[in-house]
PDB file of C-alpha atoms in Angstrom:
ATOM      1  CA  MET A  12     -44.113 -57.195  44.237  1.00 48.00           C
ATOM      2  CA  ARG A  13     -45.046 -56.789  40.592  1.00 49.00           C
ATOM      3  CA  PRO A  14     -47.191 -53.814  39.455  1.00 49.00           C
ATOM      4  CA  GLN A  15     -50.077 -56.103  38.282  1.00 50.00           C
ATOM      5  CA  ALA A  16     -50.411 -57.858  41.672  1.00 50.00           C
ATOM      6  CA  SER A  17     -50.422 -54.546  43.481  1.00 54.00           C
ATOM      7  CA  ALA A  18     -53.178 -53.177  41.225  1.00 49.00           C
ATOM      8  CA  SER A  19     -55.338 -56.325  41.879  1.00 55.00           C
ATOM      9  CA  ALA A  20     -55.043 -55.949  45.646  1.00 55.00           C
ATOM     10  CA  SER A  21     -56.011 -52.296  45.435  1.00 53.00           C
ATOM     11  CA  ALA A  22     -59.108 -53.170  43.388  1.00 52.00           C
ATOM     12  CA  GLN A  23     -60.200 -55.765  46.009  1.00 58.00           C
ATOM     13  CA  ARG A  24     -59.866 -53.209  48.799  1.00 60.00           C
ATOM     14  CA  LEU A  25     -62.152 -50.842  46.863  1.00 55.00           C
ATOM     15  CA  LEU A  26     -64.799 -53.496  46.251  1.00 57.00           C
ATOM     16  CA  GLY A  27     -66.236 -53.297  49.779  1.00 59.00           C
ATOM     17  CA  PRO A  28     -66.919 -49.541  49.767  1.00 57.00           C
ATOM     18  CA  LEU A  29     -68.493 -49.802  46.336  1.00 57.00           C
ATOM     19  CA  LEU A  30     -70.936 -52.531  47.480  1.00 59.00           C
ATOM     20  CA  LEU A  31     -71.849 -50.491  50.535  1.00 61.00           C
ATOM     21  CA  LEU A  32     -72.579 -47.521  48.318  1.00 57.00           C
ATOM     22  CA  LEU A  33     -74.893 -49.595  46.149  1.00 56.00           C
ATOM     23  CA  LEU A  34     -76.832 -50.905  49.185  1.00 56.00           C
ATOM     24  CA  GLN A  35     -77.304 -47.384  50.456  1.00 55.00           C
ATOM     25  CA  GLN A  36     -78.739 -46.328  47.129  1.00 54.00           C
ATOM     26  CA  LEU A  37     -81.151 -49.276  47.036  1.00 50.00           C
ATOM     27  CA  TRP A  38     -82.501 -48.565  50.521  1.00 50.00           C
ATOM     28  CA  VAL A  39     -85.629 -46.390  50.309  1.00 47.00           C
ATOM     29  CA  PRO A  40     -86.076 -43.845  53.161  1.00 50.00           C
ATOM     30  CA  SER A  41     -89.481 -43.146  54.776  1.00 48.00           C
ATOM     31  CA  SER A  42     -89.703 -39.426  54.103  1.00 55.00           C
ATOM     32  CA  ALA A  43     -88.691 -36.814  51.494  1.00 56.00           C
ATOM     33  CA  SER A  44     -86.388 -35.039  53.916  1.00 62.00           C
ATOM     34  CA  GLU A  45     -84.584 -38.172  54.757  1.00 64.00           C
ATOM     35  CA  THR A  46     -84.447 -39.024  51.082  1.00 65.00           C
ATOM     36  CA  SER A  47     -82.590 -35.739  50.290  1.00 70.00           C
ATOM     37  CA  LYS A  48     -80.110 -36.278  53.098  1.00 71.00           C
ATOM     38  CA  VAL A  49     -79.469 -39.781  51.980  1.00 63.00           C
ATOM     39  CA  LYS A  50     -78.790 -38.635  48.421  1.00 69.00           C
ATOM     40  CA  GLN A  51     -76.329 -36.012  49.599  1.00 72.00           C
ATOM     41  CA  LYS A  52     -74.471 -38.519  51.743  1.00 72.00           C
ATOM     42  CA  ALA A  53     -74.446 -40.957  48.890  1.00 66.00           C
ATOM     43  CA  LEU A  54     -72.924 -38.382  46.559  1.00 70.00           C
ATOM     44  CA  LEU A  55     -70.272 -37.478  49.125  1.00 70.00           C
ATOM     45  CA  ARG A  56     -69.478 -41.096  49.666  1.00 70.00           C
ATOM     46  CA  GLN A  57     -69.271 -41.688  45.945  1.00 66.00           C
ATOM     47  CA  ARG A  58     -66.793 -38.829  45.547  1.00 68.00           C
ATOM     48  CA  GLU A  59     -64.693 -40.189  48.412  1.00 65.00           C
ATOM     49  CA  VAL A  60     -64.610 -43.596  46.764  1.00 56.00           C
ATOM     50  CA  VAL A  61     -63.644 -42.101  43.384  1.00 56.00           C
ATOM     51  CA  ASP A  62     -60.921 -39.934  44.958  1.00 60.00           C
ATOM     52  CA  LEU A  63     -59.601 -42.908  46.864  1.00 56.00           C
ATOM     53  CA  TYR A  64     -59.573 -45.036  43.739  1.00 54.00           C
ATOM     54  CA  ASN A  65     -57.811 -42.320  41.668  1.00 58.00           C
ATOM     55  CA  GLY A  66     -55.192 -41.756  44.362  1.00 55.00           C
ATOM     56  CA  MET A  67     -54.270 -45.412  44.447  1.00 57.00           C
ATOM     57  CA  CYS A  68     -53.891 -45.808  40.644  1.00 57.00           C
ATOM     58  CA  LEU A  69     -50.361 -46.496  39.500  1.00 67.00           C
ATOM     59  CA  GLN A  70     -48.764 -44.405  36.718  1.00 73.00           C
ATOM     60  CA  GLY A  71     -48.017 -46.383  33.592  1.00 76.00           C
ATOM     61  CA  PRO A  72     -44.782 -46.179  31.484  1.00 85.00           C
ATOM     62  CA  ALA A  73     -44.143 -43.097  29.348  1.00 85.00           C
ATOM     63  CA  GLY A  74     -45.374 -43.203  25.807  1.00 83.00           C
ATOM     64  CA  VAL A  75     -43.281 -42.972  22.659  1.00 85.00           C
ATOM     65  CA  PRO A  76     -42.272 -39.307  21.899  1.00 87.00           C
ATOM     66  CA  GLY A  77     -44.262 -37.811  19.084  1.00 84.00           C
ATOM     67  CA  ARG A  78     -42.733 -36.679  15.797  1.00 85.00           C
ATOM     68  CA  ASP A  79     -42.104 -33.063  14.890  1.00 85.00           C
ATOM     69  CA  GLY A  80     -44.900 -31.411  13.043  1.00 83.00           C
ATOM     70  CA  SER A  81     -44.718 -30.021   9.517  1.00 85.00           C
ATOM     71  CA  PRO A  82     -43.120 -26.540   9.212  1.00 86.00           C
ATOM     72  CA  GLY A  83     -45.637 -23.765   9.295  1.00 83.00           C
ATOM     73  CA  ALA A  84     -46.215 -21.341   6.439  1.00 85.00           C
ATOM     74  CA  ASN A  85     -44.445 -17.990   6.335  1.00 84.00           C
ATOM     75  CA  GLY A  86     -46.144 -15.260   8.234  1.00 83.00           C
ATOM     76  CA  ILE A  87     -47.374 -11.958   6.883  1.00 86.00           C
ATOM     77  CA  PRO A  88     -44.465  -9.555   6.128  1.00 84.00           C
ATOM     78  CA  GLY A  89     -43.987  -6.940   8.791  1.00 82.00           C
ATOM     79  CA  THR A  90     -44.380  -3.239   8.212  1.00 86.00           C
ATOM     80  CA  PRO A  91     -41.231  -1.107   7.490  1.00 85.00           C
ATOM     81  CA  GLY A  92     -39.545   0.290  10.562  1.00 82.00           C
ATOM     82  CA  ILE A  93     -39.070   3.911  11.460  1.00 86.00           C
ATOM     83  CA  PRO A  94     -36.153   5.523   9.526  1.00 85.00           C
ATOM     84  CA  GLY A  95     -33.038   5.988  11.632  1.00 82.00           C
ATOM     85  CA  ARG A  96     -31.584   9.347  12.529  1.00 84.00           C
ATOM     86  CA  ASP A  97     -28.362  10.801  11.109  1.00 84.00           C
ATOM     87  CA  GLY A  98     -25.250  10.027  13.113  1.00 83.00           C
ATOM     88  CA  PHE A  99     -22.847  12.518  14.621  1.00 83.00           C
ATOM     89  CA  LYS A 100     -20.530  14.349  12.241  1.00 85.00           C
ATOM     90  CA  GLY A 101     -17.091  12.757  12.121  1.00 83.00           C
ATOM     91  CA  GLU A 102     -13.737  14.463  12.435  1.00 83.00           C
ATOM     92  CA  LYS A 103     -12.063  15.874   9.354  1.00 82.00           C
ATOM     93  CA  GLY A 104      -9.714  13.309   7.819  1.00 77.00           C
ATOM     94  CA  GLU A 105      -6.246  13.817   6.444  1.00 75.00           C
ATOM     95  CA  CYS A 106      -5.788  14.407   2.744  1.00 67.00           C
ATOM     96  CA  LEU A 107      -3.551  11.731   1.280  1.00 58.00           C
ATOM     97  CA  ARG A 108      -2.342  12.053  -2.258  1.00 56.00           C
ATOM     98  CA  GLU A 109      -1.039   9.046  -4.074  1.00 48.00           C
ATOM     99  CA  THR A 110       1.983   9.602  -6.229  1.00 51.00           C
ATOM    100  CA  PHE A 111       2.500   7.460  -9.253  1.00 47.00           C
ATOM    101  CA  GLU A 112       5.996   7.335 -10.631  1.00 58.00           C
ATOM    102  CA  GLU A 113       5.941   7.269 -14.385  1.00 67.00           C
ATOM    103  CA  SER A 114       8.274   4.894 -16.126  1.00 83.00           C
ATOM    104  CA  TRP A 115      11.571   6.476 -17.093  1.00 88.00           C
ATOM    105  CA  THR A 116      12.407   6.612 -20.796  1.00 92.00           C
ATOM    106  CA  PRO A 117      16.127   6.926 -21.604  1.00 95.00           C
ATOM    107  CA  ASN A 118      17.030  10.266 -23.172  1.00 97.00           C
ATOM    108  CA  TYR A 119      20.576  10.836 -24.389  1.00 97.00           C
ATOM    109  CA  LYS A 120      22.530  12.302 -27.289  1.00 98.00           C
ATOM    110  CA  GLN A 121      26.088  12.209 -28.654  1.00 98.00           C
ATOM    111  CA  CYS A 122      27.856  14.743 -30.855  1.00 98.00           C
ATOM    112  CA  SER A 123      31.256  13.732 -32.227  1.00 97.00           C
ATOM    113  CA  TRP A 124      34.010  15.246 -34.414  1.00 97.00           C
ATOM    114  CA  ASN A 125      36.888  13.633 -36.285  1.00 95.00           C
ATOM    115  CA  SER A 126      40.218  15.497 -35.914  1.00 89.00           C
ATOM    116  CA  LEU A 127      38.678  18.679 -34.469  1.00 93.00           C
ATOM    117  CA  ASN A 128      42.171  20.282 -34.283  1.00 93.00           C
ATOM    118  CA  TYR A 129      40.881  23.442 -32.592  1.00 93.00           C
ATOM    119  CA  GLY A 130      43.809  25.589 -31.489  1.00 93.00           C
ATOM    120  CA  ILE A 131      42.092  28.552 -29.770  1.00 94.00           C
ATOM    121  CA  ASP A 132      43.204  29.525 -26.265  1.00 94.00           C
ATOM    122  CA  LEU A 133      40.015  31.358 -25.192  1.00 95.00           C
ATOM    123  CA  GLY A 134      36.411  30.710 -26.296  1.00 96.00           C
ATOM    124  CA  LYS A 135      33.901  28.086 -27.363  1.00 97.00           C
ATOM    125  CA  ILE A 136      35.313  24.903 -28.857  1.00 97.00           C
ATOM    126  CA  ALA A 137      32.185  22.866 -29.779  1.00 97.00           C
ATOM    127  CA  GLU A 138      28.512  22.615 -28.858  1.00 97.00           C
ATOM    128  CA  CYS A 139      25.708  20.042 -28.957  1.00 98.00           C
ATOM    129  CA  THR A 140      21.979  20.902 -28.734  1.00 98.00           C
ATOM    130  CA  PHE A 141      19.902  18.625 -26.513  1.00 98.00           C
ATOM    131  CA  THR A 142      16.144  18.378 -25.844  1.00 98.00           C
ATOM    132  CA  LYS A 143      15.533  18.005 -22.107  1.00 97.00           C
ATOM    133  CA  MET A 144      12.190  16.301 -21.404  1.00 96.00           C
ATOM    134  CA  ARG A 145      11.665  17.120 -17.707  1.00 95.00           C
ATOM    135  CA  SER A 146      12.333  20.142 -15.553  1.00 94.00           C
ATOM    136  CA  ASN A 147      13.102  18.113 -12.388  1.00 93.00           C
ATOM    137  CA  SER A 148      15.789  15.924 -13.960  1.00 96.00           C
ATOM    138  CA  ALA A 149      19.566  16.283 -14.098  1.00 97.00           C
ATOM    139  CA  LEU A 150      21.980  16.365 -17.034  1.00 98.00           C
ATOM    140  CA  ARG A 151      25.113  14.264 -17.175  1.00 98.00           C
ATOM    141  CA  VAL A 152      27.663  15.652 -19.656  1.00 98.00           C
ATOM    142  CA  LEU A 153      30.969  14.280 -20.888  1.00 98.00           C
ATOM    143  CA  PHE A 154      33.635  15.651 -23.203  1.00 98.00           C
ATOM    144  CA  SER A 155      36.323  13.243 -24.353  1.00 98.00           C
ATOM    145  CA  GLY A 156      39.189  14.296 -26.616  1.00 97.00           C
ATOM    146  CA  SER A 157      42.838  15.230 -26.946  1.00 97.00           C
ATOM    147  CA  LEU A 158      44.045  18.230 -24.874  1.00 97.00           C
ATOM    148  CA  ARG A 159      47.404  20.014 -24.900  1.00 94.00           C
ATOM    149  CA  LEU A 160      49.058  22.994 -23.240  1.00 92.00           C
ATOM    150  CA  LYS A 161      52.574  24.435 -23.762  1.00 89.00           C
ATOM    151  CA  CYS A 162      54.325  27.537 -22.531  1.00 86.00           C
ATOM    152  CA  ARG A 163      57.818  28.918 -21.737  1.00 80.00           C
ATOM    153  CA  SER A 164      56.916  29.633 -18.061  1.00 81.00           C
ATOM    154  CA  ALA A 165      54.185  28.508 -15.673  1.00 86.00           C
ATOM    155  CA  CYS A 166      50.752  28.576 -17.306  1.00 91.00           C
ATOM    156  CA  CYS A 167      47.256  27.089 -16.793  1.00 94.00           C
ATOM    157  CA  GLN A 168      44.256  26.490 -19.038  1.00 95.00           C
ATOM    158  CA  ARG A 169      40.738  25.488 -18.076  1.00 97.00           C
ATOM    159  CA  TRP A 170      38.178  23.469 -20.101  1.00 98.00           C
ATOM    160  CA  TYR A 171      34.537  23.771 -18.896  1.00 98.00           C
ATOM    161  CA  PHE A 172      30.876  23.227 -19.872  1.00 98.00           C
ATOM    162  CA  THR A 173      28.118  25.808 -20.332  1.00 98.00           C
ATOM    163  CA  PHE A 174      24.335  25.296 -20.525  1.00 98.00           C
ATOM    164  CA  ASN A 175      22.580  27.889 -22.670  1.00 97.00           C
ATOM    165  CA  GLY A 176      25.666  30.098 -22.298  1.00 96.00           C
ATOM    166  CA  ALA A 177      25.997  29.829 -18.491  1.00 97.00           C
ATOM    167  CA  GLU A 178      28.143  27.561 -16.375  1.00 98.00           C
ATOM    168  CA  CYS A 179      26.445  25.009 -14.157  1.00 97.00           C
ATOM    169  CA  SER A 180      25.360  26.272 -10.730  1.00 95.00           C
ATOM    170  CA  GLY A 181      23.622  23.152  -9.503  1.00 92.00           C
ATOM    171  CA  PRO A 182      25.698  22.613  -7.558  1.00 95.00           C
ATOM    172  CA  LEU A 183      29.051  23.746  -9.110  1.00 97.00           C
ATOM    173  CA  PRO A 184      30.741  24.281 -12.505  1.00 97.00           C
ATOM    174  CA  ILE A 185      31.885  21.263 -14.530  1.00 98.00           C
ATOM    175  CA  GLU A 186      35.541  21.737 -15.429  1.00 97.00           C
ATOM    176  CA  ALA A 187      39.048  20.302 -15.891  1.00 97.00           C
ATOM    177  CA  ILE A 188      42.420  22.077 -15.902  1.00 96.00           C
ATOM    178  CA  ILE A 189      45.958  21.562 -17.198  1.00 94.00           C
ATOM    179  CA  TYR A 190      48.794  23.277 -15.398  1.00 93.00           C
ATOM    180  CA  LEU A 191      52.305  23.397 -16.873  1.00 88.00           C
ATOM    181  CA  ASP A 192      55.517  24.647 -15.237  1.00 82.00           C
ATOM    182  CA  GLN A 193      58.875  24.231 -16.958  1.00 68.00           C
ATOM    183  CA  GLY A 194      60.597  24.480 -13.604  1.00 58.00           C
ATOM    184  CA  SER A 195      63.936  25.795 -14.809  1.00 55.00           C
ATOM    185  CA  PRO A 196      65.410  27.548 -17.878  1.00 60.00           C
ATOM    186  CA  GLU A 197      67.508  24.523 -18.660  1.00 56.00           C
ATOM    187  CA  LEU A 198      64.496  22.394 -19.519  1.00 53.00           C
ATOM    188  CA  ASN A 199      63.079  22.381 -23.043  1.00 56.00           C
ATOM    189  CA  SER A 200      60.437  25.095 -23.127  1.00 58.00           C
ATOM    190  CA  THR A 201      58.872  23.752 -26.322  1.00 65.00           C
ATOM    191  CA  ILE A 202      57.453  20.575 -24.745  1.00 78.00           C
ATOM    192  CA  ASN A 203      54.371  19.558 -26.771  1.00 86.00           C
ATOM    193  CA  ILE A 204      52.353  16.604 -25.406  1.00 90.00           C
ATOM    194  CA  HIS A 205      48.747  15.835 -26.559  1.00 94.00           C
ATOM    195  CA  ARG A 206      46.793  13.485 -24.245  1.00 94.00           C
ATOM    196  CA  THR A 207      43.248  12.202 -24.497  1.00 96.00           C
ATOM    197  CA  SER A 208      41.428  13.595 -21.471  1.00 96.00           C
ATOM    198  CA  SER A 209      37.854  14.025 -20.277  1.00 97.00           C
ATOM    199  CA  VAL A 210      35.652  16.689 -18.692  1.00 98.00           C
ATOM    200  CA  GLU A 211      32.644  15.187 -16.955  1.00 98.00           C
ATOM    201  CA  GLY A 212      29.955  16.094 -14.415  1.00 97.00           C
ATOM    202  CA  LEU A 213      26.309  16.229 -13.397  1.00 97.00           C
ATOM    203  CA  CYS A 214      24.281  19.451 -13.516  1.00 98.00           C
ATOM    204  CA  GLU A 215      20.894  20.094 -11.875  1.00 97.00           C
ATOM    205  CA  GLY A 216      18.503  22.998 -12.215  1.00 95.00           C
ATOM    206  CA  VAL A 217      18.415  23.121 -16.004  1.00 97.00           C
ATOM    207  CA  GLY A 218      14.887  23.686 -17.326  1.00 96.00           C
ATOM    208  CA  ALA A 219      13.082  21.486 -19.818  1.00 97.00           C
ATOM    209  CA  GLY A 220      13.307  22.166 -23.559  1.00 97.00           C
ATOM    210  CA  LEU A 221      16.189  22.869 -25.918  1.00 98.00           C
ATOM    211  CA  VAL A 222      19.554  23.186 -24.151  1.00 98.00           C
ATOM    212  CA  ASP A 223      22.763  24.316 -25.882  1.00 98.00           C
ATOM    213  CA  VAL A 224      25.552  22.317 -24.228  1.00 98.00           C
ATOM    214  CA  ALA A 225      29.022  23.637 -25.111  1.00 98.00           C
ATOM    215  CA  ILE A 226      32.639  22.960 -24.182  1.00 98.00           C
ATOM    216  CA  TRP A 227      34.887  26.040 -23.714  1.00 98.00           C
ATOM    217  CA  VAL A 228      38.534  26.795 -22.988  1.00 98.00           C
ATOM    218  CA  GLY A 229      39.710  29.642 -20.771  1.00 96.00           C
ATOM    219  CA  THR A 230      42.275  30.705 -18.212  1.00 94.00           C
ATOM    220  CA  CYS A 231      42.757  29.626 -14.646  1.00 94.00           C
ATOM    221  CA  SER A 232      42.547  32.279 -11.942  1.00 86.00           C
ATOM    222  CA  ASP A 233      45.872  33.979 -11.044  1.00 85.00           C
ATOM    223  CA  TYR A 234      47.802  32.176 -13.800  1.00 89.00           C
ATOM    224  CA  PRO A 235      48.658  33.326 -17.339  1.00 91.00           C
ATOM    225  CA  LYS A 236      47.324  31.446 -20.297  1.00 90.00           C
ATOM    226  CA  GLY A 237      49.468  29.210 -22.489  1.00 90.00           C
ATOM    227  CA  ASP A 238      49.172  27.731 -25.961  1.00 92.00           C
ATOM    228  CA  ALA A 239      46.122  25.382 -25.833  1.00 94.00           C
ATOM    229  CA  SER A 240      44.993  22.787 -28.376  1.00 95.00           C
ATOM    230  CA  THR A 241      41.858  20.611 -28.395  1.00 97.00           C
ATOM    231  CA  GLY A 242      41.003  17.512 -30.455  1.00 97.00           C
ATOM    232  CA  TRP A 243      44.269  17.059 -32.327  1.00 95.00           C
ATOM    233  CA  ASN A 244      44.437  14.111 -34.728  1.00 95.00           C
ATOM    234  CA  SER A 245      41.703  12.090 -32.929  1.00 95.00           C
ATOM    235  CA  VAL A 246      37.960  11.793 -32.399  1.00 97.00           C
ATOM    236  CA  SER A 247      36.342  14.176 -29.907  1.00 97.00           C
ATOM    237  CA  ARG A 248      32.817  13.764 -28.541  1.00 98.00           C
ATOM    238  CA  ILE A 249      30.217  15.302 -26.248  1.00 98.00           C
ATOM    239  CA  ILE A 250      27.749  12.911 -24.602  1.00 98.00           C
ATOM    240  CA  ILE A 251      24.598  14.264 -22.890  1.00 98.00           C
ATOM    241  CA  GLU A 252      22.204  12.133 -20.835  1.00 98.00           C
ATOM    242  CA  GLU A 253      19.077  13.085 -18.895  1.00 98.00           C
ATOM    243  CA  LEU A 254      18.818  11.343 -15.516  1.00 97.00           C
ATOM    244  CA  PRO A 255      16.059  11.194 -12.870  1.00 94.00           C
ATOM    245  CA  LYS A 256      16.783  12.961  -9.585  1.00 86.00           C
TER     246      LYS A 256
END
């Protein structure tokens, strides 16, 4: 059954009670007491009819959803809150120090001699003054030149570097030796050979500032000295270079 037909049938069923209610209201009672009772019954009956009618009404279809309203205005700013309390004291942190490595600038020097021809057997041969820039750096030194040793019996000579008059102690001296032994009386005891040789090494522990770098000649331990010659008929040189450790 369709909703309209059902609603019409319900209205017809309510028509009878409504007519009866109207007839009761039109009928005039004989006394005031009866009149009051009649009115009360009529009101009760009217309420019953209205309740019955409302209970039998059918619910219609849902309406179209409404649109959202316009945004409301901003409210009044709130009052500032209560200040917070200090937190607990933290543990002591580690101290970290950043180290910045400065760029390294080359620092070197060369001293050279043409035909030094120094024939001493003991003592300083040549020196070269160098300016060392850092105290924690190392010095690389090189002597290059002609060396010779001759003798009638076994002999030994030692060429070595000094720094401000002292041999290197970081870690050990910088030296080179020539040992000569004729071997037998039959051999020529006047052998005289000059060879270009080098004395080279790295020395640590030398302080910053002016450094007198010198090449010396001396004796070997437990051997007699011979006839030494340094820098004969050729160029000799000392090269000094400062290096980072």
